Short mmCIF file of N, CA and C in Angstrom, two decimals:
data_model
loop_
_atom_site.label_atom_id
_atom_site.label_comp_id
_atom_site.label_asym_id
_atom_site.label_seq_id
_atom_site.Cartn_x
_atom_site.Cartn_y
_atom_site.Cartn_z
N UNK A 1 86.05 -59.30 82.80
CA UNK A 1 87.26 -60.03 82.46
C UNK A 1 88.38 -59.09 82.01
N UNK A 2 87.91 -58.21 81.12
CA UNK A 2 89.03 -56.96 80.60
C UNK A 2 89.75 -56.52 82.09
N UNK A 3 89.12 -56.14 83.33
CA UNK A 3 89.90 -55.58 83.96
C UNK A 3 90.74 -56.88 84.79
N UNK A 4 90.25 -57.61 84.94
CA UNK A 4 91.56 -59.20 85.84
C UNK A 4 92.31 -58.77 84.44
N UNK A 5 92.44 -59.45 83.13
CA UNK A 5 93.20 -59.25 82.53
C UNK A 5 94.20 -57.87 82.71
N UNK A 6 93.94 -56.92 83.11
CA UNK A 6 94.97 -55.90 82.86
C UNK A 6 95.36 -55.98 83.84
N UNK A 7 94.97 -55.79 85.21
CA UNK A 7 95.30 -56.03 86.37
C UNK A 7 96.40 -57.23 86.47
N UNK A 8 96.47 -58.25 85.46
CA UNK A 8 97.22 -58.93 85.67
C UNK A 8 99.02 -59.05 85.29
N UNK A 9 98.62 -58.40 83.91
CA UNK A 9 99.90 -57.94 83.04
C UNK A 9 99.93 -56.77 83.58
N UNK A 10 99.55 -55.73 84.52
CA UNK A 10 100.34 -54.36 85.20
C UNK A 10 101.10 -54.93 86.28
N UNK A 11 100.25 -56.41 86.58
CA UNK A 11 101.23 -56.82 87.79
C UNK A 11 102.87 -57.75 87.10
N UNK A 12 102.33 -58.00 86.24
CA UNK A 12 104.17 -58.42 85.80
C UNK A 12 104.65 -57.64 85.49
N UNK A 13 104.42 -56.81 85.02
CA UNK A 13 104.98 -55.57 84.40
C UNK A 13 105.49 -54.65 85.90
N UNK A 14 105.29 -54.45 86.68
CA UNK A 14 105.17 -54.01 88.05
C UNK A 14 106.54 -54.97 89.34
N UNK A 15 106.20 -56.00 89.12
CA UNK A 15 106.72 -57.10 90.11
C UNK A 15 107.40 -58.42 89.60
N UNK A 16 107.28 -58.71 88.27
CA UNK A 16 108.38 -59.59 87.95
C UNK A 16 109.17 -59.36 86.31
N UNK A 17 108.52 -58.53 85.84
CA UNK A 17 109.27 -58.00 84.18
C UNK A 17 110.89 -57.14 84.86
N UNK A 18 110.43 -56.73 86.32
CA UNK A 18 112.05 -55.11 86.10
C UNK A 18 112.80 -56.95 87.18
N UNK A 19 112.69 -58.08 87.02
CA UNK A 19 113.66 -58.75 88.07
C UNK A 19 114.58 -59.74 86.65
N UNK A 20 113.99 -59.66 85.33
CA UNK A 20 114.44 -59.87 84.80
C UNK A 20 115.54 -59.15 83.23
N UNK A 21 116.58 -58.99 83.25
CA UNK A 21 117.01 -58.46 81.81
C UNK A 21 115.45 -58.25 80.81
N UNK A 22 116.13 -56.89 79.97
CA UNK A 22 114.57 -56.96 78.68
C UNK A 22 115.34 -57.93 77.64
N UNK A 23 114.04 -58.73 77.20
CA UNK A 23 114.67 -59.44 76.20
C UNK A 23 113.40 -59.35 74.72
N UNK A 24 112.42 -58.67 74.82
CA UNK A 24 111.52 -58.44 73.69
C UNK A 24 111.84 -57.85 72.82
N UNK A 25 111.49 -58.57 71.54
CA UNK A 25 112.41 -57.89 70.46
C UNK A 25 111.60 -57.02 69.39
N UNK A 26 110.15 -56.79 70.31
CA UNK A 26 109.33 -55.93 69.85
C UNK A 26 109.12 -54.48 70.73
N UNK A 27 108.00 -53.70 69.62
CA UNK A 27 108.14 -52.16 70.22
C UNK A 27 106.59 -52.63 69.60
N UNK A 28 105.61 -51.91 70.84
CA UNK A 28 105.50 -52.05 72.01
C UNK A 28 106.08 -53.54 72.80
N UNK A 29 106.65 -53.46 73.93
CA UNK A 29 106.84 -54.46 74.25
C UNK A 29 105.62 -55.33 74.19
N UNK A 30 106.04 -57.01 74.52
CA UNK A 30 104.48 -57.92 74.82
C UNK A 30 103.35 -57.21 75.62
N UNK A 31 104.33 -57.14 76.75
CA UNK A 31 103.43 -56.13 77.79
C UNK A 31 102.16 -55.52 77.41
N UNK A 32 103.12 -54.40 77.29
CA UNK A 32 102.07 -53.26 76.46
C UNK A 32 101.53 -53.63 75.50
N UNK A 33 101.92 -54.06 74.49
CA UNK A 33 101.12 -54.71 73.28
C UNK A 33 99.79 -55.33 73.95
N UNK A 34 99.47 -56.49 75.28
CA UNK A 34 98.89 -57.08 75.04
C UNK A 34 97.80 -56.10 76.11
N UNK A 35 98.21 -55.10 76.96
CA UNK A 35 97.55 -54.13 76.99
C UNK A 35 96.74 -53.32 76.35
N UNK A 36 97.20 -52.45 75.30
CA UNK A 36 96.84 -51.88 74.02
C UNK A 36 95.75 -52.84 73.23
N UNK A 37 95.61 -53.90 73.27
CA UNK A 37 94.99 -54.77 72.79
C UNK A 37 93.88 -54.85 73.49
N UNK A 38 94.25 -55.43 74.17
CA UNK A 38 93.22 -55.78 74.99
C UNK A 38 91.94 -54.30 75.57
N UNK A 39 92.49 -53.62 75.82
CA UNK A 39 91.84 -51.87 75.63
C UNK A 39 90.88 -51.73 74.43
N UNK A 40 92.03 -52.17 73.15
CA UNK A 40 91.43 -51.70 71.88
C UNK A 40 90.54 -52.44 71.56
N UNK A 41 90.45 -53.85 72.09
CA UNK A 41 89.21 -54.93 70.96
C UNK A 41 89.00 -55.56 72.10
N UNK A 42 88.89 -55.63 73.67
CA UNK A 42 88.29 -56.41 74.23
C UNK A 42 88.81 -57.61 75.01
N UNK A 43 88.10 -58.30 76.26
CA UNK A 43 89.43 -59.49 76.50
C UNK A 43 89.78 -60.27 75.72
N UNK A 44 88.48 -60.86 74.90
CA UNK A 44 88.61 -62.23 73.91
C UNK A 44 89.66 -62.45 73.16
N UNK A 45 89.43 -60.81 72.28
CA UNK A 45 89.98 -60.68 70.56
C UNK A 45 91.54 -60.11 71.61
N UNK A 46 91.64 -59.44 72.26
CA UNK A 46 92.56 -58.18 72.45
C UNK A 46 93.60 -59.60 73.08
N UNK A 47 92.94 -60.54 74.38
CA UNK A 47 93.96 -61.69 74.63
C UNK A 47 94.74 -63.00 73.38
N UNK A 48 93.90 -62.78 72.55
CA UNK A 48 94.50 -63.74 71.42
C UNK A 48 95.35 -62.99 70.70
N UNK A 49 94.99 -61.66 70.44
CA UNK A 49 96.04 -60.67 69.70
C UNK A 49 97.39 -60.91 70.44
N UNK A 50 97.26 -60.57 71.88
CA UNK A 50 98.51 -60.91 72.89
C UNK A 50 99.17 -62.19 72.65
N UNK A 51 98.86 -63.25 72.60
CA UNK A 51 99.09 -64.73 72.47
C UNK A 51 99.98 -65.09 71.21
N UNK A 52 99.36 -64.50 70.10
CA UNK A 52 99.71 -64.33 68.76
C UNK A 52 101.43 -63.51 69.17
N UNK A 53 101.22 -62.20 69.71
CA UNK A 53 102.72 -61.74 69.64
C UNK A 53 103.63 -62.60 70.60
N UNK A 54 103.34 -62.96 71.23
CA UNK A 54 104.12 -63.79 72.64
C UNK A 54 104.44 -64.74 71.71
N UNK A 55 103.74 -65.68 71.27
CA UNK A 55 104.13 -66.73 69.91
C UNK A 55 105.32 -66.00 69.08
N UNK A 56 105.03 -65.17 68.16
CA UNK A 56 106.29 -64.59 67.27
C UNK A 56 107.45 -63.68 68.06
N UNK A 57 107.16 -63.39 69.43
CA UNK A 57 108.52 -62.80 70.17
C UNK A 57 109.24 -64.27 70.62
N UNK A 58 110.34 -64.56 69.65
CA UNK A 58 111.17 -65.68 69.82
C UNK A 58 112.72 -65.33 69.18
N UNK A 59 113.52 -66.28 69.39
CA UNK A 59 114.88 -65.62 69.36
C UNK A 59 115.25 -65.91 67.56
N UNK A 60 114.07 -66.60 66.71
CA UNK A 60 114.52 -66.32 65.72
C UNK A 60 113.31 -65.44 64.75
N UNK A 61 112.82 -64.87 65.13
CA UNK A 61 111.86 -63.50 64.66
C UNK A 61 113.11 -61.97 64.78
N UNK A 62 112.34 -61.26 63.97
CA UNK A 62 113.57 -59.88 63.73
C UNK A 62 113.06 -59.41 64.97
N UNK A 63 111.97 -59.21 64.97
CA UNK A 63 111.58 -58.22 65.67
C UNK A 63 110.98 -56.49 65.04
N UNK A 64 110.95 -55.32 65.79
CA UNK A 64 111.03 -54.58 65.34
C UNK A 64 109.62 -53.73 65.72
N UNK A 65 108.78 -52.71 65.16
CA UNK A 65 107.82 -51.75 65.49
C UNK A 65 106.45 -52.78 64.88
N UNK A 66 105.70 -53.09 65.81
CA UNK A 66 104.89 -53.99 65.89
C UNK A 66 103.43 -53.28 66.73
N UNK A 67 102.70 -52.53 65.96
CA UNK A 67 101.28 -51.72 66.88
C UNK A 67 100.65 -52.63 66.44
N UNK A 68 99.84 -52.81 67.86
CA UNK A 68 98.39 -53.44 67.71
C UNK A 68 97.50 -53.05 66.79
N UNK A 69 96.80 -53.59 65.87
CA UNK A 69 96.03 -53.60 64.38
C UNK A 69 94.67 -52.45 64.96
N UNK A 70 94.60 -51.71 64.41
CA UNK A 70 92.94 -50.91 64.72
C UNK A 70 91.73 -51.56 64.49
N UNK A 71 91.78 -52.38 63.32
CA UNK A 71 91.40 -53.18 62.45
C UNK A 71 91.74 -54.66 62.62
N UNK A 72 90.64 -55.32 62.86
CA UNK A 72 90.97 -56.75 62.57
C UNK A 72 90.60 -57.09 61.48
N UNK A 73 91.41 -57.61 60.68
CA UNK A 73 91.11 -58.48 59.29
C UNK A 73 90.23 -59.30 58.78
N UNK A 74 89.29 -59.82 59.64
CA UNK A 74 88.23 -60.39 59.67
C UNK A 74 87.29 -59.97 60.37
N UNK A 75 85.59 -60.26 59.97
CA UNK A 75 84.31 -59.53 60.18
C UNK A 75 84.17 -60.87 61.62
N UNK A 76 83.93 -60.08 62.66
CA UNK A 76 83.56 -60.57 64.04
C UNK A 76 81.87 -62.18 63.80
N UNK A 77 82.07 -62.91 64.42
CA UNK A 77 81.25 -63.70 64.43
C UNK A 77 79.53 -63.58 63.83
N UNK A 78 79.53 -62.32 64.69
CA UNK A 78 78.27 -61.87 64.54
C UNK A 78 77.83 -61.44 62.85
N UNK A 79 79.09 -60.59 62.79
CA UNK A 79 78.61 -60.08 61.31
C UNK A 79 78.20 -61.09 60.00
N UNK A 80 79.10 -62.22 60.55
CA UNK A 80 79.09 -63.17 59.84
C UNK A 80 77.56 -63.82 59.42
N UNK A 81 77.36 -64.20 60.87
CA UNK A 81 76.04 -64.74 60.97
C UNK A 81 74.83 -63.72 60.06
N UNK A 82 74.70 -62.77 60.39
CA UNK A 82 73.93 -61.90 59.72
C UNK A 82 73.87 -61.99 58.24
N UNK A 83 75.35 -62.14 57.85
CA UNK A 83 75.38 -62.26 55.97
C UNK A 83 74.95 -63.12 55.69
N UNK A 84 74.96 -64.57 56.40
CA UNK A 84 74.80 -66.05 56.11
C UNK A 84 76.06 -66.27 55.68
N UNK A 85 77.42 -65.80 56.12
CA UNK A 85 78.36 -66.59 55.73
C UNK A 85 78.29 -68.16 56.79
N UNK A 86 77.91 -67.74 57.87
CA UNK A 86 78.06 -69.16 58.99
C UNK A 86 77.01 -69.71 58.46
N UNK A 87 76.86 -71.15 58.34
CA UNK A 87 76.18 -72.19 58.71
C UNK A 87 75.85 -72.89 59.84
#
């Protein structure tokens, strides 16, 4: 799935991102952001990371230097299960 996913955003990025004005008011762009992501944590986590910025790239957000997290803020499903936090 990681590679359709990238394969897919190189193709907008490629064939319909240069037919429009830039209008992202982030650094990395969505693009790349959801690239970088998706690289760094996987399709699942790395496509919701993407989703999440596409959500806050809007015309009333600042914008501004926005890297994909190294770190996700929360312990992955699994770990969970192991502590007995899940039920």
């Amino acid at each position: 799935m990681k590679k359709v996913f990238l394969s897919l955003i190189r193709f907008y990025q490629k064939n319909i991102s240069p037919r429009h004005p830039p209008c992202c008011k982030y650094f990395p762009t969505c693009s790349r952001y959801a690239i970088e992501a998706i690289e760094l944590h996987g399709a699942f986590l790395g496509l919701l990371l993407a989703l999440w910025r596409i959500l806050r790239c809007n015309p009333l957000s600042r914008g501004g230097v926005d890297p994909v997290p190294e770190k996700i803020p929360f312990p992955p499903i699994s770990a969970r299960k192991q502590h007995g936090q899940h039920k």
